[in-house]
Amino acid sequence: MILIGQYDSPFVRRVAIAMRLYGIAFEHRPWSTFGDADKIAPYNPLRRVPTLVLDGGEALIESTAMLDYLDELMGPERAMIADRGPARRHGLKICALGSGLADKAVSLIYERVLRKDQLKLWVERCEAQIGGVLDMLERERAAVATPWWFGERIGHADIMVACVLRFTSEAHPALLSAARHPALTAHAARCEALPPIQEIVQPLAPPKG
Ligand SMILES: N[C@@H](CCC(=O)N[C@@H](CS)C(=O)NCC(=O)O)C(=O)O
């Protein structure tokens, strides 16, 4: 399999970390969304990353669809999310909050670096959405007594939240703080201490306007 995209993307990183934790080998093509858009386009006309090219040539888009495929390969015992019921719905909700937060953090960085005059209405909306999700995730994580969000094993929710926390802290440091988000700060530290997660990392390099 070929994973296209750079590890400063929280979406690319969550997929790469899952593949590493599952022990699935892959070729990494660290193409940039803007600089290498023409290389990405034949696989994904959205020119977005991650794009995952399967061994038969089929290209998957959307990180959630990639994890769904990887989970199917692994089977329900090894999958890093419950296979049904309330635990699955809750796991998907935490993942959706994390990936939605990443969407807004990415939008906001594009607004800041690509637009000459930022649109105040959009900046304030993104900041309110980011702040609201961080506060909800903080409450949710603080209420969990187990080492990981859903028990004794790391899961997709843990990884998604860790990836978006790193991205947000690099892209918008004023929006995230240990004082306001202590449980999330501890969560990020626990995840980032794991060797496979430490190895899959890249400092943020936003596009230039
Ligand atoms: N929902 C998508 C989001 C992917 C995404 O937004 N990727 C960003 C990089 S972090 C991208 O490709 N941006 C370029 C663009 O939107 O044109 C997923 O989960 O894979």
Coordinates of N, CA and C and ligand atoms in Angstrom, one line a residue:
M1 N 0.8 -1.2 0.0 CA 0.0 0.0 0.0 C 0.9 1.2 0.0
I2 N 0.3 2.3 -0.6 CA 1.1 3.6 -0.6 C 0.2 4.6 0.1
L3 N 0.9 5.3 1.1 CA 0.2 6.3 1.8 C 0.8 7.7 1.3
I4 N -0.1 8.5 0.8 CA 0.3 9.8 0.2 C 0.0 10.9 1.2
G5 N 1.0 11.7 1.5 CA 0.7 12.9 2.4 C 1.8 13.0 3.4
Q6 N 1.9 14.3 3.9 CA 3.0 14.5 4.9 C 2.4 14.4 6.3
Y7 N 3.3 14.1 7.2 CA 2.9 13.8 8.6 C 2.6 15.0 9.4
D8 N 2.7 16.2 8.8 CA 2.2 17.4 9.6 C 0.7 17.5 9.5
S9 N 0.1 16.7 8.6 CA -1.4 16.6 8.5 C -1.9 15.6 9.6
P10 N -2.8 16.1 10.5 CA -3.3 15.2 11.5 C -4.0 14.0 10.9
F11 N -4.6 14.1 9.7 CA -5.3 13.0 9.0 C -4.3 12.0 8.5
V12 N -3.3 12.4 7.9 CA -2.2 11.5 7.4 C -1.6 10.8 8.5
R13 N -1.3 11.6 9.6 CA -0.6 11.0 10.7 C -1.5 9.9 11.4
R14 N -2.8 10.1 11.5 CA -3.6 9.2 12.2 C -3.6 7.8 11.5
V15 N -3.6 7.9 10.1 CA -3.6 6.7 9.3 C -2.3 6.0 9.4
A16 N -1.2 6.7 9.3 CA 0.2 6.1 9.4 C 0.4 5.5 10.8
I17 N -0.1 6.1 11.8 CA 0.1 5.5 13.2 C -0.7 4.3 13.3
A18 N -1.9 4.3 12.8 CA -2.7 3.0 12.9 C -2.1 1.9 12.1
M19 N -1.5 2.2 10.9 CA -0.9 1.2 10.1 C 0.4 0.6 10.9
R20 N 1.1 1.5 11.5 CA 2.3 1.1 12.2 C 1.9 0.2 13.4
L21 N 0.8 0.7 14.2 CA 0.4 -0.1 15.3 C -0.2 -1.5 14.9
Y22 N -0.8 -1.5 13.7 CA -1.3 -2.8 13.2 C -0.2 -3.7 12.6
G23 N 1.0 -3.1 12.4 CA 2.0 -3.9 11.8 C 1.8 -4.0 10.3
I24 N 1.2 -3.1 9.7 CA 1.0 -3.2 8.2 C 2.0 -2.3 7.5
A25 N 2.8 -3.0 6.6 CA 3.9 -2.2 5.9 C 3.2 -1.4 4.8
F26 N 3.9 -0.2 4.6 CA 3.4 0.7 3.5 C 4.5 1.5 3.0
E27 N 4.4 2.0 1.8 CA 5.3 2.9 1.2 C 4.8 4.3 1.5
H28 N 5.6 5.2 1.9 CA 5.2 6.6 2.2 C 5.6 7.5 1.1
R29 N 4.7 8.2 0.5 CA 5.0 9.3 -0.4 C 4.6 10.6 0.2
P30 N 5.6 11.4 0.8 CA 5.3 12.6 1.5 C 5.1 13.8 0.6
W31 N 4.0 13.7 -0.3 CA 3.7 14.7 -1.2 C 2.9 15.8 -0.5
S32 N 3.2 17.0 -0.9 CA 2.6 18.2 -0.3 C 1.3 18.5 -1.1
T33 N 0.2 18.9 -0.3 CA -1.1 19.2 -1.0 C -1.0 20.3 -2.0
F34 N -0.2 21.3 -1.8 CA -0.1 22.4 -2.7 C 1.0 22.2 -3.7
G35 N 2.2 21.9 -3.2 CA 3.4 21.8 -4.1 C 3.3 20.6 -5.0
D36 N 2.7 19.5 -4.6 CA 2.6 18.3 -5.4 C 1.2 17.9 -5.8
A37 N 0.4 18.9 -5.9 CA -1.1 18.7 -6.2 C -1.2 17.9 -7.5
D38 N -0.3 18.1 -8.5 CA -0.5 17.4 -9.8 C -0.1 15.9 -9.7
K39 N 0.7 15.6 -8.7 CA 1.0 14.2 -8.5 C -0.1 13.5 -7.8
I40 N -0.8 14.2 -6.9 CA -1.9 13.6 -6.1 C -3.1 13.4 -7.0
A41 N -3.4 14.4 -7.9 CA -4.6 14.4 -8.7 C -5.0 13.1 -9.4
P42 N -4.0 12.4 -10.0 CA -4.4 11.1 -10.7 C -5.0 10.1 -9.7
Y43 N -4.6 10.2 -8.4 CA -5.1 9.2 -7.4 C -6.4 9.8 -6.7
N44 N -6.5 11.1 -6.6 CA -7.5 11.7 -5.8 C -7.8 13.1 -6.4
P45 N -8.9 13.3 -7.2 CA -9.1 14.6 -7.8 C -9.4 15.7 -6.8
L46 N -9.6 15.4 -5.6 CA -9.8 16.4 -4.6 C -8.4 17.0 -4.2
R47 N -7.3 16.3 -4.7 CA -5.9 16.8 -4.4 C -5.7 16.9 -2.9
R48 N -6.3 16.0 -2.1 CA -6.2 16.1 -0.7 C -5.4 14.9 -0.2
V49 N -4.9 15.1 1.0 CA -4.2 14.0 1.7 C -4.9 13.8 3.0
P50 N -4.9 12.5 3.6 CA -4.2 11.3 3.0 C -5.0 10.8 1.8
T51 N -4.2 10.1 1.0 CA -4.8 9.2 -0.1 C -4.1 7.9 0.1
L52 N -4.8 6.8 0.2 CA -4.2 5.5 0.4 C -4.5 4.6 -0.8
V53 N -3.4 4.2 -1.5 CA -3.5 3.4 -2.7 C -3.3 2.0 -2.3
L54 N -4.3 1.2 -2.5 CA -4.2 -0.2 -2.2 C -3.4 -1.0 -3.2
D55 N -3.0 -2.2 -2.8 CA -2.1 -3.0 -3.7 C -2.7 -3.2 -5.1
G56 N -4.0 -3.3 -5.2 CA -4.6 -3.5 -6.5 C -4.7 -2.3 -7.3
G57 N -4.4 -1.1 -6.7 CA -4.4 0.2 -7.4 C -5.6 1.1 -7.0
E58 N -6.6 0.5 -6.3 CA -7.7 1.3 -5.9 C -7.2 2.4 -4.9
A59 N -7.7 3.6 -5.0 CA -7.3 4.7 -4.1 C -8.4 5.0 -3.1
L60 N -8.1 5.0 -1.8 CA -9.1 5.4 -0.8 C -8.9 6.8 -0.5
I61 N -10.0 7.5 -0.3 CA -9.9 8.9 0.2 C -10.7 9.0 1.5
E62 N -10.4 10.0 2.3 CA -11.0 10.1 3.7 C -10.3 9.2 4.7
S63 N -9.7 9.8 5.7 CA -9.0 8.9 6.7 C -9.9 7.9 7.3
T64 N -11.2 8.3 7.6 CA -12.1 7.4 8.2 C -12.4 6.1 7.4
A65 N -12.5 6.3 6.1 CA -12.7 5.2 5.2 C -11.4 4.3 5.2
M66 N -10.2 4.9 5.3 CA -9.0 4.1 5.4 C -8.9 3.3 6.6
L67 N -9.3 3.9 7.8 CA -9.3 3.1 9.0 C -10.3 2.0 9.0
D68 N -11.4 2.3 8.4 CA -12.5 1.2 8.2 C -11.9 0.0 7.5
Y69 N -11.2 0.3 6.4 CA -10.6 -0.7 5.6 C -9.5 -1.5 6.4
L70 N -8.7 -0.8 7.1 CA -7.6 -1.4 7.9 C -8.2 -2.3 9.0
D71 N -9.3 -1.8 9.6 CA -10.0 -2.5 10.7 C -10.5 -3.8 10.2
E72 N -11.1 -3.8 9.0 CA -11.6 -5.0 8.3 C -10.5 -6.0 8.1
L73 N -9.3 -5.5 7.7 CA -8.2 -6.4 7.4 C -7.8 -7.1 8.7
M74 N -7.8 -6.3 9.8 CA -7.3 -6.8 11.1 C -8.3 -7.7 11.8
G75 N -9.6 -7.5 11.5 CA -10.7 -8.3 12.2 C -11.1 -7.6 13.5
P76 N -12.3 -7.9 14.0 CA -12.8 -7.2 15.2 C -12.0 -7.3 16.4
E77 N -11.3 -8.5 16.6 CA -10.5 -8.6 17.8 C -9.3 -7.6 17.9
R78 N -8.7 -7.3 16.8 CA -7.6 -6.4 16.8 C -7.9 -4.9 16.4
A79 N -9.1 -4.8 15.9 CA -9.5 -3.4 15.4 C -9.5 -2.4 16.6
M80 N -9.0 -1.2 16.4 CA -8.9 -0.2 17.5 C -10.1 0.6 17.7
I81 N -11.3 -0.1 17.5 CA -12.6 0.5 17.9 C -13.6 -0.7 18.0
A82 N -14.5 -0.5 18.9 CA -15.5 -1.5 19.1 C -16.3 -1.8 17.7
D83 N -16.7 -3.0 17.5 CA -17.3 -3.3 16.2 C -18.8 -3.0 16.1
R84 N -19.4 -2.8 17.3 CA -20.8 -2.4 17.2 C -21.3 -1.8 18.6
G85 N -22.5 -1.3 18.6 CA -23.1 -0.9 19.8 C -22.7 0.4 20.3
P86 N -23.1 0.8 21.6 CA -22.9 2.1 22.1 C -21.4 2.4 22.1
A87 N -20.5 1.5 22.4 CA -19.1 1.8 22.5 C -18.6 2.2 21.1
R88 N -19.1 1.6 20.0 CA -18.7 2.0 18.7 C -19.2 3.4 18.4
R89 N -20.4 3.6 18.7 CA -21.0 5.0 18.5 C -20.2 6.0 19.2
H90 N -19.9 5.8 20.5 CA -19.1 6.7 21.3 C -17.7 6.9 20.7
G91 N -17.1 5.8 20.3 CA -15.8 5.9 19.7 C -15.8 6.7 18.4
L92 N -16.8 6.5 17.6 CA -16.9 7.3 16.3 C -17.2 8.8 16.6
K93 N -17.9 9.0 17.7 CA -18.2 10.4 18.1 C -16.9 11.1 18.5
I94 N -16.1 10.5 19.3 CA -14.8 11.1 19.7 C -14.0 11.4 18.5
C95 N -13.9 10.4 17.6 CA -13.1 10.5 16.4 C -13.7 11.7 15.5
A96 N -15.0 11.8 15.4 CA -15.6 12.8 14.6 C -15.3 14.2 15.2
L97 N -15.4 14.3 16.5 CA -15.0 15.6 17.2 C -13.6 15.9 16.9
G98 N -12.7 14.9 17.0 CA -11.3 15.1 16.7 C -11.0 15.5 15.2
S99 N -11.7 14.8 14.3 CA -11.4 15.1 12.9 C -12.1 16.4 12.5
G100 N -13.3 16.7 13.1 CA -13.9 18.0 12.8 C -13.1 19.1 13.3
L101 N -12.5 18.9 14.5 CA -11.6 20.0 15.1 C -10.4 20.2 14.1
A102 N -9.9 19.1 13.6 CA -8.8 19.2 12.6 C -9.2 19.9 11.4
D103 N -10.5 19.7 10.9 CA -11.0 20.4 9.7 C -11.0 21.9 10.0
K104 N -11.4 22.3 11.2 CA -11.5 23.7 11.5 C -10.1 24.3 11.7
A105 N -9.2 23.6 12.3 CA -7.9 24.1 12.6 C -7.1 24.2 11.2
V106 N -7.4 23.3 10.3 CA -6.8 23.4 9.0 C -7.4 24.6 8.2
S107 N -8.7 24.8 8.3 CA -9.4 25.9 7.6 C -8.8 27.2 8.1
L108 N -8.6 27.3 9.4 CA -8.1 28.5 10.0 C -6.7 28.8 9.6
I109 N -5.9 27.8 9.5 CA -4.5 28.1 9.1 C -4.4 28.5 7.6
Y110 N -5.3 27.9 6.8 CA -5.4 28.4 5.4 C -5.8 29.8 5.3
E111 N -6.8 30.2 6.2 CA -7.3 31.6 6.2 C -6.1 32.5 6.6
R112 N -5.3 32.0 7.5 CA -4.3 32.9 8.1 C -3.1 33.1 7.1
V113 N -2.8 32.0 6.4 CA -1.6 32.1 5.5 C -1.9 32.3 4.1
L114 N -3.1 32.0 3.6 CA -3.4 32.1 2.2 C -4.1 33.4 1.8
R115 N -4.8 34.0 2.8 CA -5.6 35.1 2.4 C -4.8 36.4 2.9
K116 N -4.8 37.4 2.1 CA -4.1 38.6 2.4 C -4.9 39.3 3.6
D117 N -6.2 39.5 3.4 CA -7.0 40.1 4.5 C -7.9 39.1 5.0
Q118 N -7.7 38.7 6.3 CA -8.5 37.6 6.8 C -9.9 38.1 7.0
L119 N -10.8 37.1 6.9 CA -12.3 37.4 7.1 C -12.6 37.2 8.5
K120 N -12.9 38.3 9.2 CA -13.1 38.3 10.7 C -14.2 37.3 11.1
L121 N -15.2 37.3 10.3 CA -16.4 36.4 10.6 C -16.0 35.0 10.6
W122 N -15.1 34.6 9.6 CA -14.7 33.2 9.5 C -13.7 32.8 10.6
V123 N -12.8 33.7 10.8 CA -11.8 33.5 11.9 C -12.4 33.3 13.2
E124 N -13.4 34.1 13.5 CA -14.1 34.0 14.8 C -14.9 32.8 14.9
R125 N -15.5 32.4 13.8 CA -16.3 31.2 13.8 C -15.4 29.9 14.0
C126 N -14.3 29.9 13.3 CA -13.4 28.7 13.4 C -12.9 28.7 14.9
E127 N -12.5 29.8 15.4 CA -12.0 29.9 16.8 C -13.1 29.4 17.8
A128 N -14.3 29.8 17.6 CA -15.4 29.4 18.5 C -15.6 27.8 18.4
Q129 N -15.5 27.3 17.1 CA -15.7 25.9 16.9 C -14.6 25.1 17.6
I130 N -13.4 25.6 17.4 CA -12.2 24.9 17.9 C -12.3 24.9 19.5
G131 N -12.6 26.1 20.0 CA -12.6 26.2 21.5 C -13.7 25.3 22.1
G132 N -14.9 25.3 21.4 CA -16.0 24.5 21.9 C -15.7 23.0 21.9
V133 N -15.0 22.5 20.8 CA -14.7 21.1 20.7 C -13.6 20.7 21.8
L134 N -12.6 21.6 21.9 CA -11.6 21.3 22.9 C -12.2 21.2 24.3
D135 N -13.1 22.1 24.6 CA -13.8 22.1 25.9 C -14.6 20.8 26.1
M136 N -15.3 20.4 25.1 CA -16.1 19.1 25.2 C -15.1 17.9 25.3
L137 N -14.1 17.9 24.5 CA -13.1 16.7 24.6 C -12.4 16.7 26.0
E138 N -12.1 17.9 26.5 CA -11.5 18.0 27.8 C -12.4 17.4 28.9
R139 N -13.7 17.7 28.8 CA -14.7 17.2 29.8 C -14.8 15.6 29.7
E140 N -14.8 15.2 28.4 CA -15.0 13.7 28.1 C -13.7 13.0 28.6
R141 N -12.5 13.5 28.3 CA -11.3 12.8 28.7 C -11.1 12.8 30.2
A142 N -11.5 14.0 30.9 CA -11.3 14.0 32.3 C -12.3 13.0 33.0
A143 N -13.3 12.6 32.4 CA -14.3 11.7 33.0 C -13.8 10.2 32.8
V144 N -12.8 10.0 32.1 CA -12.3 8.6 31.8 C -11.3 8.2 32.8
A145 N -11.4 7.0 33.5 CA -10.5 6.6 34.5 C -9.4 5.7 34.0
T146 N -9.7 5.1 32.8 CA -8.7 4.1 32.2 C -7.6 4.8 31.5
P147 N -6.5 4.1 31.3 CA -5.3 4.7 30.6 C -5.6 5.3 29.3
W148 N -6.5 4.6 28.5 CA -6.9 5.1 27.2 C -8.3 5.4 27.2
W149 N -8.8 6.1 26.1 CA -10.1 6.6 26.1 C -11.2 5.5 26.3
F150 N -10.9 4.3 25.7 CA -11.9 3.2 25.8 C -11.3 2.0 26.4
G151 N -10.5 2.2 27.5 CA -10.1 1.0 28.2 C -8.6 0.9 28.3
E152 N -8.1 -0.4 28.2 CA -6.7 -0.7 28.5 C -5.9 -0.7 27.2
R153 N -6.5 -0.5 26.0 CA -5.8 -0.5 24.8 C -6.0 0.8 24.0
I154 N -4.9 1.2 23.4 CA -5.0 2.5 22.6 C -6.0 2.2 21.4
G155 N -6.7 3.3 21.0 CA -7.7 3.1 19.9 C -7.6 4.3 19.0
H156 N -8.5 4.2 18.0 CA -8.5 5.3 17.0 C -8.8 6.7 17.6
A157 N -9.7 6.7 18.6 CA -10.1 7.9 19.2 C -8.9 8.6 19.9
D158 N -8.1 7.8 20.6 CA -6.9 8.3 21.2 C -5.9 8.9 20.2
I159 N -5.8 8.2 19.1 CA -4.8 8.6 18.1 C -5.3 9.9 17.4
M160 N -6.6 9.9 17.0 CA -7.1 11.1 16.4 C -7.0 12.3 17.3
V161 N -7.3 12.2 18.5 CA -7.2 13.4 19.4 C -5.8 13.8 19.6
A162 N -4.9 12.8 19.8 CA -3.4 13.2 19.9 C -2.9 13.9 18.7
C163 N -3.3 13.4 17.5 CA -2.8 14.1 16.3 C -3.4 15.5 16.1
V164 N -4.6 15.7 16.5 CA -5.2 17.0 16.3 C -4.7 18.0 17.4
L165 N -4.4 17.4 18.6 CA -3.8 18.3 19.6 C -2.4 18.8 19.2
R166 N -1.6 17.9 18.6 CA -0.3 18.4 18.2 C -0.5 19.5 17.1
F167 N -1.3 19.2 16.1 CA -1.5 20.1 15.0 C -2.0 21.5 15.6
T168 N -3.0 21.4 16.4 CA -3.6 22.7 17.0 C -2.5 23.5 17.8
S169 N -1.7 22.7 18.6 CA -0.7 23.4 19.4 C 0.3 24.1 18.5
E170 N 0.6 23.5 17.3 CA 1.6 24.1 16.5 C 1.0 25.2 15.6
A171 N -0.3 25.0 15.1 CA -0.9 26.0 14.2 C -1.5 27.2 15.0
H172 N -2.1 26.9 16.1 CA -2.9 27.9 16.8 C -2.6 27.8 18.3
P173 N -1.3 28.1 18.8 CA -1.0 27.9 20.2 C -1.8 28.6 21.2
A174 N -2.4 29.7 20.8 CA -3.2 30.5 21.7 C -4.5 29.8 22.1
L175 N -4.9 28.8 21.3 CA -6.2 28.2 21.5 C -6.2 27.0 22.4
L176 N -5.0 26.5 22.8 CA -4.9 25.3 23.6 C -3.9 25.6 24.7
S177 N -4.3 25.2 25.9 CA -3.3 25.4 27.0 C -3.5 24.3 28.1
A178 N -2.4 24.1 28.8 CA -2.4 23.0 29.8 C -3.3 23.5 31.0
A179 N -3.4 24.8 31.2 CA -4.2 25.3 32.3 C -5.7 25.0 32.0
R180 N -6.1 25.3 30.7 CA -7.5 25.1 30.4 C -7.9 23.7 30.0
H181 N -6.9 23.0 29.5 CA -7.1 21.6 29.0 C -6.1 20.6 29.6
P182 N -6.2 20.4 31.0 CA -5.2 19.5 31.6 C -5.3 18.1 31.2
A183 N -6.6 17.6 31.1 CA -6.8 16.2 30.7 C -6.3 15.9 29.3
L184 N -6.5 16.9 28.4 CA -6.1 16.7 27.0 C -4.6 16.8 27.0
T185 N -4.0 17.7 27.8 CA -2.5 17.8 27.8 C -1.9 16.5 28.2
A186 N -2.5 15.9 29.3 CA -1.9 14.6 29.8 C -2.2 13.5 28.7
H187 N -3.3 13.5 28.0 CA -3.6 12.5 27.0 C -2.6 12.6 25.9
A188 N -2.3 13.9 25.4 CA -1.3 14.0 24.4 C 0.1 13.5 24.8
A189 N 0.5 13.8 26.0 CA 1.8 13.4 26.5 C 1.9 11.8 26.5
R190 N 0.8 11.2 27.0 CA 0.8 9.7 27.0 C 0.9 9.1 25.6
C191 N 0.2 9.7 24.7 CA 0.3 9.2 23.3 C 1.6 9.5 22.7
E192 N 2.1 10.7 22.8 CA 3.3 11.1 22.1 C 4.5 10.4 22.7
A193 N 4.4 9.8 23.9 CA 5.5 9.0 24.5 C 5.7 7.6 23.8
L194 N 4.7 7.2 23.1 CA 4.8 5.8 22.5 C 5.8 5.8 21.3
P195 N 6.7 4.9 21.3 CA 7.7 5.0 20.2 C 7.1 5.0 18.8
P196 N 6.1 4.2 18.4 CA 5.6 4.3 17.0 C 5.0 5.7 16.7
I197 N 4.5 6.4 17.8 CA 3.9 7.7 17.5 C 5.0 8.8 17.5
Q198 N 6.0 8.5 18.3 CA 7.2 9.5 18.2 C 7.9 9.5 16.9
E199 N 7.8 8.3 16.2 CA 8.6 8.1 15.0 C 7.8 8.8 13.8
I200 N 6.5 8.9 13.9 CA 5.6 9.4 12.8 C 5.3 10.8 13.2
V201 N 6.1 11.7 12.8 CA 5.9 13.1 13.2 C 6.6 14.0 12.2
Q202 N 6.1 15.2 12.1 CA 6.7 16.2 11.2 C 6.3 17.6 11.7
P203 N 7.2 18.5 11.9 CA 6.8 19.8 12.3 C 5.9 20.5 11.3
L204 N 5.0 21.3 11.7 CA 4.0 21.9 10.8 C 4.8 22.8 9.8
A205 N 4.4 22.6 8.5 CA 5.0 23.5 7.4 C 3.8 23.9 6.6
P206 N 3.1 25.0 7.0 CA 1.9 25.5 6.3 C 2.2 25.9 4.9
P207 N 1.2 25.9 4.0 CA 1.4 26.4 2.7 C 1.7 27.9 2.7
K208 N 2.4 28.4 1.7 CA 2.7 29.8 1.7 C 1.7 30.5 0.7
G209 N 1.3 31.7 1.1 CA 0.4 32.4 0.2 C 1.1 33.1 -0.9
Ligands
LIG1 N1 -11.8 14.6 5.9 C1 -10.5 14.4 5.3 C2 -9.7 15.7 5.5 C3 -8.4 15.7 4.7 C4 -7.8 17.1 4.7 O1 -8.5 18.1 4.9 N2 -6.5 17.1 4.4 C5 -5.8 18.4 4.2 C6 -4.4 18.3 4.7 S1 -4.4 18.3 6.5 C7 -5.8 18.7 2.7 O2 -5.5 17.8 1.9 N3 -5.9 20.0 2.3 C8 -5.9 20.5 1.0 C9 -7.2 20.9 0.5 O3 -8.2 20.8 1.2 O4 -7.2 21.5 -0.6 C10 -9.9 13.1 5.9 O5 -10.2 12.7 7.0 O6 -9.1 12.5 5.2

